[in-house]
Short mmCIF file of C-alpha atoms and ligand atoms in Angstrom, two decimals:
data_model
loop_
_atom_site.label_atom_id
_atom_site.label_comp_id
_atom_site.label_asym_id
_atom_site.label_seq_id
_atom_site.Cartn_x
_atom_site.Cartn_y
_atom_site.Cartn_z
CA UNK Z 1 77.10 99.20 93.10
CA UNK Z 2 75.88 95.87 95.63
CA UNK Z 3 77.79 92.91 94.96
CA UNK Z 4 76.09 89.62 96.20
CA UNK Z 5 78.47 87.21 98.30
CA UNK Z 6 78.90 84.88 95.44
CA UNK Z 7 80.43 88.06 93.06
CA UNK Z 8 83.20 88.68 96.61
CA UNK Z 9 86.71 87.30 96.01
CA UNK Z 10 87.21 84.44 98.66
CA UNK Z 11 89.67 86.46 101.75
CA UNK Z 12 92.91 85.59 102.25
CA UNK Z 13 93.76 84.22 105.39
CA UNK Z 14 95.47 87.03 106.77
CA UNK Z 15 92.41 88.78 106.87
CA UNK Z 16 89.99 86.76 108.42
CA UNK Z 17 90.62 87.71 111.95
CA UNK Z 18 90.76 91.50 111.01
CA UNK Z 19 86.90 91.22 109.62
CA UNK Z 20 85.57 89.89 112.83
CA UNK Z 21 87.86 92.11 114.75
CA UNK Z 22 86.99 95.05 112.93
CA UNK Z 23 83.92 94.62 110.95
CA UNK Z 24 83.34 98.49 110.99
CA UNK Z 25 81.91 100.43 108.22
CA UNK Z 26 84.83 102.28 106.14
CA UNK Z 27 85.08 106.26 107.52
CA UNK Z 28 84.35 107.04 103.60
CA UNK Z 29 81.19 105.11 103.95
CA UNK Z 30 79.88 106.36 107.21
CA UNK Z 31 82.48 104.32 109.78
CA UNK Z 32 84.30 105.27 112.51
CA UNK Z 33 88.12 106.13 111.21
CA UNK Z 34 91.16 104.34 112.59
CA UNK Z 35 92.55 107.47 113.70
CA UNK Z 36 90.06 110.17 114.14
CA UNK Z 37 92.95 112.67 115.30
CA UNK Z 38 94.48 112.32 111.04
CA UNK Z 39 98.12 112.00 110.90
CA UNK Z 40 100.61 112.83 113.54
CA UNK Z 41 101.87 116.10 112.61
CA UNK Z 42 105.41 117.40 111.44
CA UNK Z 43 108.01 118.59 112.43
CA UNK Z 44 107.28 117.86 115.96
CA UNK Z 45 107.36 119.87 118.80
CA UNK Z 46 110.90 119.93 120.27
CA UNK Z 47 112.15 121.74 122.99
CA UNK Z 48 115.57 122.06 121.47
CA UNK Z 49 114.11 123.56 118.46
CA UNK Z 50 112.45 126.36 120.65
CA UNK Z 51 116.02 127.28 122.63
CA UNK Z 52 117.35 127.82 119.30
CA UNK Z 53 114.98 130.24 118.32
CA UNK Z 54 114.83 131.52 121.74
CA UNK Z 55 118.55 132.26 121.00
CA UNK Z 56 117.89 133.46 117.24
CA UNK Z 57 115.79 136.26 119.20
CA UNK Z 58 117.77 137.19 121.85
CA UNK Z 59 120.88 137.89 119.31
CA UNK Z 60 118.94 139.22 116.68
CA UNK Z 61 120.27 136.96 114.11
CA UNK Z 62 116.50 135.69 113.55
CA UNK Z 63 116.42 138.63 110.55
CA UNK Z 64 119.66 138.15 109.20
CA UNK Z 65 120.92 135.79 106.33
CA UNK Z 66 124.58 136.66 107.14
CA UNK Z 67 125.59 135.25 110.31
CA UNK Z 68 127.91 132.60 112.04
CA UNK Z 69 124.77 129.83 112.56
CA UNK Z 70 124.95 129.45 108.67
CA UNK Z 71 128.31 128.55 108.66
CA UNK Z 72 128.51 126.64 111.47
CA UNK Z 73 125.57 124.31 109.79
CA UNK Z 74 127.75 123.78 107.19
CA UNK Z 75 130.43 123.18 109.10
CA UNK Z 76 128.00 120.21 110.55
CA UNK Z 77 127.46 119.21 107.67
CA UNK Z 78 130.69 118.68 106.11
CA UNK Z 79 131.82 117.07 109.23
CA UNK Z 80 128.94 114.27 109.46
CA UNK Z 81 129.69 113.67 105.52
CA UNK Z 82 133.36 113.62 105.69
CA UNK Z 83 133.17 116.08 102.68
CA UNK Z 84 134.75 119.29 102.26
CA UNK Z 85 132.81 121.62 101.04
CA UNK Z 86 128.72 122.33 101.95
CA UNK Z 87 127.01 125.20 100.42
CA UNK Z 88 123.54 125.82 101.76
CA UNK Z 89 120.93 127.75 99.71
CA UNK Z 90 117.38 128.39 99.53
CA UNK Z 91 115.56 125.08 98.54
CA UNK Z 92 116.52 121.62 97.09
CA UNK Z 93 115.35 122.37 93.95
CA UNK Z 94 118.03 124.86 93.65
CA UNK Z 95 120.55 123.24 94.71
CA UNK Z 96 119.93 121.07 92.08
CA UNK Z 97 119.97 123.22 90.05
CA UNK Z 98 123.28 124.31 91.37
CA UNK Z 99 124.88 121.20 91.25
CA UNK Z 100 124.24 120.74 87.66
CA UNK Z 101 125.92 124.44 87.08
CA UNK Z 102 128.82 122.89 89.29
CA UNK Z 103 129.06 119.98 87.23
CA UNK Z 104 129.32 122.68 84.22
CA UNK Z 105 125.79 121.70 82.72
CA UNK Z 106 124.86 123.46 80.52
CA UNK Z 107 122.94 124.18 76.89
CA UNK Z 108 123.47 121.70 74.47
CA UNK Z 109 124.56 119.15 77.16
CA UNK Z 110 121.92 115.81 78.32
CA UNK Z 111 122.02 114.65 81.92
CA UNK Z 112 120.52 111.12 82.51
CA UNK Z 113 118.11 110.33 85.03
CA UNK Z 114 115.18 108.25 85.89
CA UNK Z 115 111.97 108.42 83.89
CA UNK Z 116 110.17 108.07 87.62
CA UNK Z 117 111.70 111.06 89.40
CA UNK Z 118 111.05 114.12 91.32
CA UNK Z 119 109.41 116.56 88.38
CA UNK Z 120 111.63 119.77 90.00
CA UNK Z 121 114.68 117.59 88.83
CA UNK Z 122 113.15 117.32 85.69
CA UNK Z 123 112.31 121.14 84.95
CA UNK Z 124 116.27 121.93 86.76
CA UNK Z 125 118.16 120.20 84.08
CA UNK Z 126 115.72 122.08 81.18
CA UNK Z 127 116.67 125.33 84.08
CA UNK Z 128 120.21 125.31 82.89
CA UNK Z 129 119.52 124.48 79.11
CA UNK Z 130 119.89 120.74 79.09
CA UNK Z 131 118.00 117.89 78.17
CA UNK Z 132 117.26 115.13 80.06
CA UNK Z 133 117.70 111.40 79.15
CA UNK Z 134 114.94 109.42 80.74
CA UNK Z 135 115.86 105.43 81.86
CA UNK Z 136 113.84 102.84 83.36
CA UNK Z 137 113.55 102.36 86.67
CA UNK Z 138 114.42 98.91 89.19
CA UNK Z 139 111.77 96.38 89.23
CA UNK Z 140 111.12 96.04 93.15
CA UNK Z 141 112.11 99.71 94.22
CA UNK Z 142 111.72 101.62 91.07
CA UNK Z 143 114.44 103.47 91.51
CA UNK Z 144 117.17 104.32 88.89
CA UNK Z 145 117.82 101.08 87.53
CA UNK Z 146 121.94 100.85 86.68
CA UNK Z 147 121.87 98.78 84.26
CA UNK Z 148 119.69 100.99 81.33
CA UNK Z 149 122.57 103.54 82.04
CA UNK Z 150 125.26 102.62 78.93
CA UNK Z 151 123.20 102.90 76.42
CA UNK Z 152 121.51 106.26 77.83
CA UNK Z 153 125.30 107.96 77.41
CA UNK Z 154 126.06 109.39 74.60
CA UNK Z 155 128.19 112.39 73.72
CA UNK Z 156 126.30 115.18 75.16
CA UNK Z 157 125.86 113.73 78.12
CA UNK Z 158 127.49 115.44 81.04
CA UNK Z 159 125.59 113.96 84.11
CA UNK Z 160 123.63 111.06 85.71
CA UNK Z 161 121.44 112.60 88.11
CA UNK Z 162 120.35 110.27 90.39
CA UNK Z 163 117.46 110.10 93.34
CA UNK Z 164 117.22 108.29 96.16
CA UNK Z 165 113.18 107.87 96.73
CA UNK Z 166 110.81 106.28 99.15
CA UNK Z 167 113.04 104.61 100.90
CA UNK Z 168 114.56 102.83 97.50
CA UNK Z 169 118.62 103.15 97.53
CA UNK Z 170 119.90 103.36 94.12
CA UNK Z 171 123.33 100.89 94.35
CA UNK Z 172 125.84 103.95 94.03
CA UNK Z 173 128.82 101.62 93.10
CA UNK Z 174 127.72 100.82 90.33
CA UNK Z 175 126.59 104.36 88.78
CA UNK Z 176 130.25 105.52 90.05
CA UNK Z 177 131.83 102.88 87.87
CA UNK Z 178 129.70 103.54 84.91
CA UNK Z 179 129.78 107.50 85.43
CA UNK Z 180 133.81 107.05 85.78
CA UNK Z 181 133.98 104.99 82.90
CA UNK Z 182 132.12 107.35 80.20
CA UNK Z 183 133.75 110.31 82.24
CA UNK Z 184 130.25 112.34 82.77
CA UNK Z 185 129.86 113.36 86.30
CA UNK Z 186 127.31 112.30 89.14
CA UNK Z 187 124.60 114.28 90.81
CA UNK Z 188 123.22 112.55 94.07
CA UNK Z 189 119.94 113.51 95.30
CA UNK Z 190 119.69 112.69 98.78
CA UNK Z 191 117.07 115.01 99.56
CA UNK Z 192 114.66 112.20 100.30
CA UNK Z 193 117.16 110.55 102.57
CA UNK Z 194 119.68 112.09 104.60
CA UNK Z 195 121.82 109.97 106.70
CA UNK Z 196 121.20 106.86 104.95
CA UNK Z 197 123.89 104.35 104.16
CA UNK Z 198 124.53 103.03 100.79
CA UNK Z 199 127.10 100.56 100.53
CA UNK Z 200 129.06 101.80 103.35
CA UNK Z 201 129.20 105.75 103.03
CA UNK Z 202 126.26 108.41 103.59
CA UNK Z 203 123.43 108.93 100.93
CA UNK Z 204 124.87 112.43 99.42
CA UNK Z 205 128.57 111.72 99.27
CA UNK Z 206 128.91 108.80 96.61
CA UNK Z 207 128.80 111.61 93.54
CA UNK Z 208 130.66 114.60 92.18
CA UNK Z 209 127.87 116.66 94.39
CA UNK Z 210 125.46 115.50 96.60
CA UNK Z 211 121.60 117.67 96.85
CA UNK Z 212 119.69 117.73 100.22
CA UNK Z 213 116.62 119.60 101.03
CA UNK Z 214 115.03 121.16 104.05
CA UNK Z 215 111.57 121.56 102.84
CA UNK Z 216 108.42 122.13 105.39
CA UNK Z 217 107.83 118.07 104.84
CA UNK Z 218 111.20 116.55 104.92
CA UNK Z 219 113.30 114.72 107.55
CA UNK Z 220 115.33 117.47 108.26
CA UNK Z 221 112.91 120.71 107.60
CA UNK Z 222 113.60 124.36 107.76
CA UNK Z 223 110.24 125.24 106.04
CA UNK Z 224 112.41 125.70 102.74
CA UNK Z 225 116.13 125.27 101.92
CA UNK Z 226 118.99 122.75 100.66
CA UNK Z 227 122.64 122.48 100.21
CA UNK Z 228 124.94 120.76 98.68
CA UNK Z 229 128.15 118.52 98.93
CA UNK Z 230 131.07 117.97 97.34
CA UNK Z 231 135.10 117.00 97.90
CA UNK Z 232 135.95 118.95 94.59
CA UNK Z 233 136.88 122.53 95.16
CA UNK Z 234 136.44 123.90 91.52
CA UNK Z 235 133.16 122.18 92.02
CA UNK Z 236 132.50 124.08 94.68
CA UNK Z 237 134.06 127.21 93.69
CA UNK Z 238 131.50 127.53 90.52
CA UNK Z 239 128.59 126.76 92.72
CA UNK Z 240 129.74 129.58 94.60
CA UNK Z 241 130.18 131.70 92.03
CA UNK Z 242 126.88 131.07 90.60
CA UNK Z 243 125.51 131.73 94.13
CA UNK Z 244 127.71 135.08 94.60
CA UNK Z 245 126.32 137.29 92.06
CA UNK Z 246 127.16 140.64 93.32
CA UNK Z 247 124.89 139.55 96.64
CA UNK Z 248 123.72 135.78 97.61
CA UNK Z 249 120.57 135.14 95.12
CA UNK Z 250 118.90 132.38 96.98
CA UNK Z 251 120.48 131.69 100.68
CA UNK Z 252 119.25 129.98 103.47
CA UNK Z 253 118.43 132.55 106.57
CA UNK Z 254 120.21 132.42 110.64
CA UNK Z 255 116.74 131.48 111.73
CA UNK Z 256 116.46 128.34 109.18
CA UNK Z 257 119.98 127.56 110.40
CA UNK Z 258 119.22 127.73 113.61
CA UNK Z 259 116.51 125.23 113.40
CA UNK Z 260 118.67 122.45 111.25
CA UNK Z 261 121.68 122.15 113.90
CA UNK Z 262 119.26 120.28 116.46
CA UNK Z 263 117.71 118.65 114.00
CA UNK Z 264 121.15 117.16 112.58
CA UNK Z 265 121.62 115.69 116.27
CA UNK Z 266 119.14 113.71 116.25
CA UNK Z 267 118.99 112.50 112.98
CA UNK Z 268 120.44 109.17 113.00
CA UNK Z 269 118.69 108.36 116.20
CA UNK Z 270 115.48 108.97 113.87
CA UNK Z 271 116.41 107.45 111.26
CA UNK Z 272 116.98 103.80 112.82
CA UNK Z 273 113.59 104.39 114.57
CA UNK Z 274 111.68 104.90 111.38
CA UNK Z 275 113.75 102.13 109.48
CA UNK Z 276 112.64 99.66 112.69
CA UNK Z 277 109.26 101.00 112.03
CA UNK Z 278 109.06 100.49 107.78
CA UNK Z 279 110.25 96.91 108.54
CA UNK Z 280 108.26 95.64 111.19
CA UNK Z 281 105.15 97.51 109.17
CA UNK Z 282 106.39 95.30 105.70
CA UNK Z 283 105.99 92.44 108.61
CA UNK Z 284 102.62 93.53 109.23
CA UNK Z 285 101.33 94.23 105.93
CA UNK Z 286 103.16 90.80 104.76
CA UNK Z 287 100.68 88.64 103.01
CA UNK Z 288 98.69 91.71 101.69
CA UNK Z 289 97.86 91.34 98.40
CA UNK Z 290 98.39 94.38 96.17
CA UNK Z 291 100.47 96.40 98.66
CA UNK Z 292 104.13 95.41 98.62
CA UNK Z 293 106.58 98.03 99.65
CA UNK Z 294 109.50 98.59 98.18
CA UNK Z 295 112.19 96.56 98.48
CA UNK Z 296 115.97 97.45 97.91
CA UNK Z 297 118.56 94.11 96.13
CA UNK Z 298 121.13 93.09 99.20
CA UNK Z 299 123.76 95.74 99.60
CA UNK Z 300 126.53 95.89 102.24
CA UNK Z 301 126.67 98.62 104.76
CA UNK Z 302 123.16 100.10 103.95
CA UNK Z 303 119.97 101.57 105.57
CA UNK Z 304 117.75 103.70 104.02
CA UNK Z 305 116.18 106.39 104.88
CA UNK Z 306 112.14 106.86 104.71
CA UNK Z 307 111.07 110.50 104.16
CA UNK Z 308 108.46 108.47 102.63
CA UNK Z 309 107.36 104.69 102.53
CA UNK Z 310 107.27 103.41 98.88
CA UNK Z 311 104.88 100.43 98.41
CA UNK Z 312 104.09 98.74 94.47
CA UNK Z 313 100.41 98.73 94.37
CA UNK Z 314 97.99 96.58 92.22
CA UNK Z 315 94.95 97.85 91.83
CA UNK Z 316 93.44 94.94 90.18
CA UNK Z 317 95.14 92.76 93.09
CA UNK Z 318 94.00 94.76 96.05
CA UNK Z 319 90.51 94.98 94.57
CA UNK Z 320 90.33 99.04 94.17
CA UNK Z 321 91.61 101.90 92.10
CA UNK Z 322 94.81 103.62 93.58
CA UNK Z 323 93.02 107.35 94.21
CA UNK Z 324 90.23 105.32 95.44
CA UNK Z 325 92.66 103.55 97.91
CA UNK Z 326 94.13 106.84 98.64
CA UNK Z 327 90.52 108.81 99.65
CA UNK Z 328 89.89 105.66 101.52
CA UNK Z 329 92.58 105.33 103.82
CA UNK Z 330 93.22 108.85 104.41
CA UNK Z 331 89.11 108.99 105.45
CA UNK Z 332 90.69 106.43 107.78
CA UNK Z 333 92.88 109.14 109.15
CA UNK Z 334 96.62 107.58 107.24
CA UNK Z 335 98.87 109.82 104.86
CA UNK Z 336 99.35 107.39 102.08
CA UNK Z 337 99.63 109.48 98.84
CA UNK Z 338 99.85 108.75 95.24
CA UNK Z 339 103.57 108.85 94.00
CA UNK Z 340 105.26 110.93 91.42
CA UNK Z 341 103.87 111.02 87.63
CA UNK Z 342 106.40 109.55 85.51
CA UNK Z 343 108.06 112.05 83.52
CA UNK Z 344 107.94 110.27 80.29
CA UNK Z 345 104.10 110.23 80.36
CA UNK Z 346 103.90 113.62 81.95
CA UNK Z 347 106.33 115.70 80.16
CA UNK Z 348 106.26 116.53 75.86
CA UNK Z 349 108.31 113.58 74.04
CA UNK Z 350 109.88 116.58 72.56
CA UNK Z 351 111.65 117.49 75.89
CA UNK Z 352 113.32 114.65 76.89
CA UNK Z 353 114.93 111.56 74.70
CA UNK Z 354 114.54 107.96 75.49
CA UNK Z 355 116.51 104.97 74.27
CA UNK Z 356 114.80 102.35 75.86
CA UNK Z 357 111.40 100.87 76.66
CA UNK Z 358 110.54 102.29 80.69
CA UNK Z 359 108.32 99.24 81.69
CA UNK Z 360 109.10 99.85 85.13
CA UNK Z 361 108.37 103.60 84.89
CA UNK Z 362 105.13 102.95 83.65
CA UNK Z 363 104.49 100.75 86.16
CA UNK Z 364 105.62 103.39 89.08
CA UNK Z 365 103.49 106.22 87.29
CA UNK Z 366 99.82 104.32 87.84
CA UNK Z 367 100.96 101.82 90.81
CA UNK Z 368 103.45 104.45 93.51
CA UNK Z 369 101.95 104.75 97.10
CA UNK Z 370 103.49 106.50 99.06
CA UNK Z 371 103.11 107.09 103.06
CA UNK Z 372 104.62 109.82 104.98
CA UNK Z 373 106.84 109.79 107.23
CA UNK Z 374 105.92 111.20 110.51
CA UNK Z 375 104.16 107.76 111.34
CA UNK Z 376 107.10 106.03 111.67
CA UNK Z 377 108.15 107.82 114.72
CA UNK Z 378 105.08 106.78 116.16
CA UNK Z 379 104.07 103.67 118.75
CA UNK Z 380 103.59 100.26 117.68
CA UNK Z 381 99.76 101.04 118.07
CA UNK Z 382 100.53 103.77 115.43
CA UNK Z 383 101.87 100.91 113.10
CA UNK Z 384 98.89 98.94 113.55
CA UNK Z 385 97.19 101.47 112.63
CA UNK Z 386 98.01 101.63 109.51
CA UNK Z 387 97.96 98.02 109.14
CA UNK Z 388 94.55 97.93 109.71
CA UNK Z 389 93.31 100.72 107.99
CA UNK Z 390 94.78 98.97 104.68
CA UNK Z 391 93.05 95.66 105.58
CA UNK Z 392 89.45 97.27 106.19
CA UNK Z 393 89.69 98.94 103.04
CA UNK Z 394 90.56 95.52 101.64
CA UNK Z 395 88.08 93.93 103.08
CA UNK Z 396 85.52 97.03 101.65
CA UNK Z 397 87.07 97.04 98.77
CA UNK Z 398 83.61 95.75 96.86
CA UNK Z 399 81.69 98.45 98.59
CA UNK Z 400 84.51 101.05 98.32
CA UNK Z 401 84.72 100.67 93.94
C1 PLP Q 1 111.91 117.44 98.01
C2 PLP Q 1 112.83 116.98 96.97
C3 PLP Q 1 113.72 117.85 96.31
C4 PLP Q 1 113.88 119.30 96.62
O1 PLP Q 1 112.75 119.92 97.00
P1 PLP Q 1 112.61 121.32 97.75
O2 PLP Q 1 111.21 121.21 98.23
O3 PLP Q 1 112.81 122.35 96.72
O4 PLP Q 1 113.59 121.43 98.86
C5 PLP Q 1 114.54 117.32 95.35
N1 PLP Q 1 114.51 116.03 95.04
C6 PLP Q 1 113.69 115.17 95.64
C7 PLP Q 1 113.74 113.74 95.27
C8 PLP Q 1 112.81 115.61 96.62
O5 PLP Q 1 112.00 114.73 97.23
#
């Protein structure tokens, strides 16, 4: 469809100089891309990462799942989150799955958790014969929101499960208080954020029993795997048990292992780079209309973590539909993605209760954007990047509809 001048929205200021600076053709209409290399890639080549698997060969321990590397991981691991116990497994969706067994979930029971979620999470709690309790989400992270927790509890409920995502920190304080004062336990996902800070302790260590994963895309990545945390050795003693079935039934291998420890050394070094990076890109991108990331309420002693950047985006705002958006940019040569379904629109009303409207849900289900992490170890010219590439498409956005 042609739109004459007179049908164009007037540009905001902020992109004025990018038009005459980069009046090129979008790459889905025929332009040169921003990047014409795509993405940088994950997990990045590392030296460290090939001594250890160097030494995985040299010791044969590279085909065994019973070895000293998996313990000593978990020995990390419990170290860096001044918790007690760490039991690795086989993905992050297991170990939720685990945790919620831990937590003595089970049929009959309801665990709470946020209507915009991870779907695994979803389909874990239904795993172990429970239902879940869907609440609405924050209204500038859309994260769990605390506040539509009290009248989610009832008494079946045995757990809040809640998810740190896109760089959104869900203020753990709170949920403790509430969680402690109906007596139902906590399940903290931190498999989108390890090593972040939430009101002065790690993402992961705030609940009865933290999750993290090591999936092929995440900030710490094995290809697959995940643990869990917790202080509470009964806790940990029926995860265990439920892991121990006459042989380990889903265990993380010496060679994935092997690959986390170097990993865990650099994490926090990592982690401040890509936080400096998601701010001084919400710096560049400030002004955009229709693309505002995420932003978490004031809390002391935190930093998130971004295995991805969230952004809130407005399609009628930025002038485009989101999937639109989404082939445009990534034509560009940028990993922005469309978020999570919410679960309440997704999943049969007959699987999941609600006792409150989930605005904000609804919201996150047609308006998430996510983009992926591996950018934000990049240069500043990276950043830019991706700066521009969202203020052509703006500028397109008539020709892109
Ligand atoms: C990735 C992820 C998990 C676990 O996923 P696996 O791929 O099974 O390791 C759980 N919760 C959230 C929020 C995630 O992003």
């Amino acid at each position: 469809m042609r739109h004459t001048d007179a049908e164009r929205p007037n540009p905001p200021e902020w992109e004025i100089h990018v038009m005459s600076a980069d009046s090129s053709r979008p790459a889905l209409l025929g332009g040169e891309p921003i990047r014409p290399q795509g993405p940088p890639d994950w997990p990045l080549g590392d030296e460290t990462i090939l001594d250890a698997l160097r030494e995985a060969y040299a010791d044969g321990s590279w085909g065994r799942y019973h070895g000293e590397r998996v313990a000593r991981l978990e020995q990390q691991l419990a170290e860096m989150h001044g918790v007690e116990h760490v039991l690795t497994c086989g993905s992050g969706t297991f170990a939720v799955e685990l945790a919620l067994r831990a937590c003595k979930v089970g049929a009959g029971n309801e665990v709470v958790m946020a209507a915009y979620d991870y779907v695994g999470n979803f389909l874990s709690v239904h795993a172990v014969g429970a239902r879940p309790v869907l609440v609405d989400v924050d209204t500038e992270n859309w994260n769990l929101a605390p506040d539509g927790l009290a009248p989610a509890i009832g008494s079946a409920t045995r757990a809040v499960l809640v998810s740190h995502l896109h760089g959104g920190l869900v203020p753990m304080r709170e949920i403790m208080e509430l969680a402690g004062r109906f007596g139902v336990a906590v399940i903290e996902d931190a498999a989108q954020t390890p090593g972040a800070r939430i009101q002065g302790r790690l993402a992961g260590t705030w609940g009865d029993v933290g999750v993290l994963s090591f999936g092929g895309s995440k900030l710490l990545t094995a290809g697959r795997g995940g643990a869990i945390l917790t202080r509470n050795p009964a806790t940990a003693q029926r995860a265990r048990l439920h892991l121990q079935r006459g042989n380990h039934i889903c265990p993380l291998s010496e060679l994935q292992a092997a690959v986390l420890m170097p990993q865990l050394d650099r994490l926090a070094e990592r982690n401040d780079r890509r936080l400096r990076s998601a701010e001084q890109l919400a710096q560049m991108l400030h002004g955009a209309t229709g693309l505002i990331p995420f932003r978490n309420r004031p809390m002391q002693e935190s930093l998130p973590a971004y295995y991805k950047m969230g952004f809130q985006y407005d399609a009628e705002a930025f002038g485009i539909g989101r999937e639109r958006f989404v082939t445009a940019v990534r034509a560009e040569g940028i990993a922005f993605d469309e978020g999570f379904r919410a679960l309440h629109v997704e999943r049969s009303p007959q699987r999941w209760r609600g006792v409150a409207p989930l605005a904000q849900a609804e919201r996150a289900h047609r308006g998430t954007l996510v983009l992926h992490h591996p950018v934000l170890l990049g240069s500043d010219e990276d950043l830019a990047q991706v700066a521009r590439a969202v203020q052509k498409i703006r500028c397109h956005a008539p020709l892109l509809r």
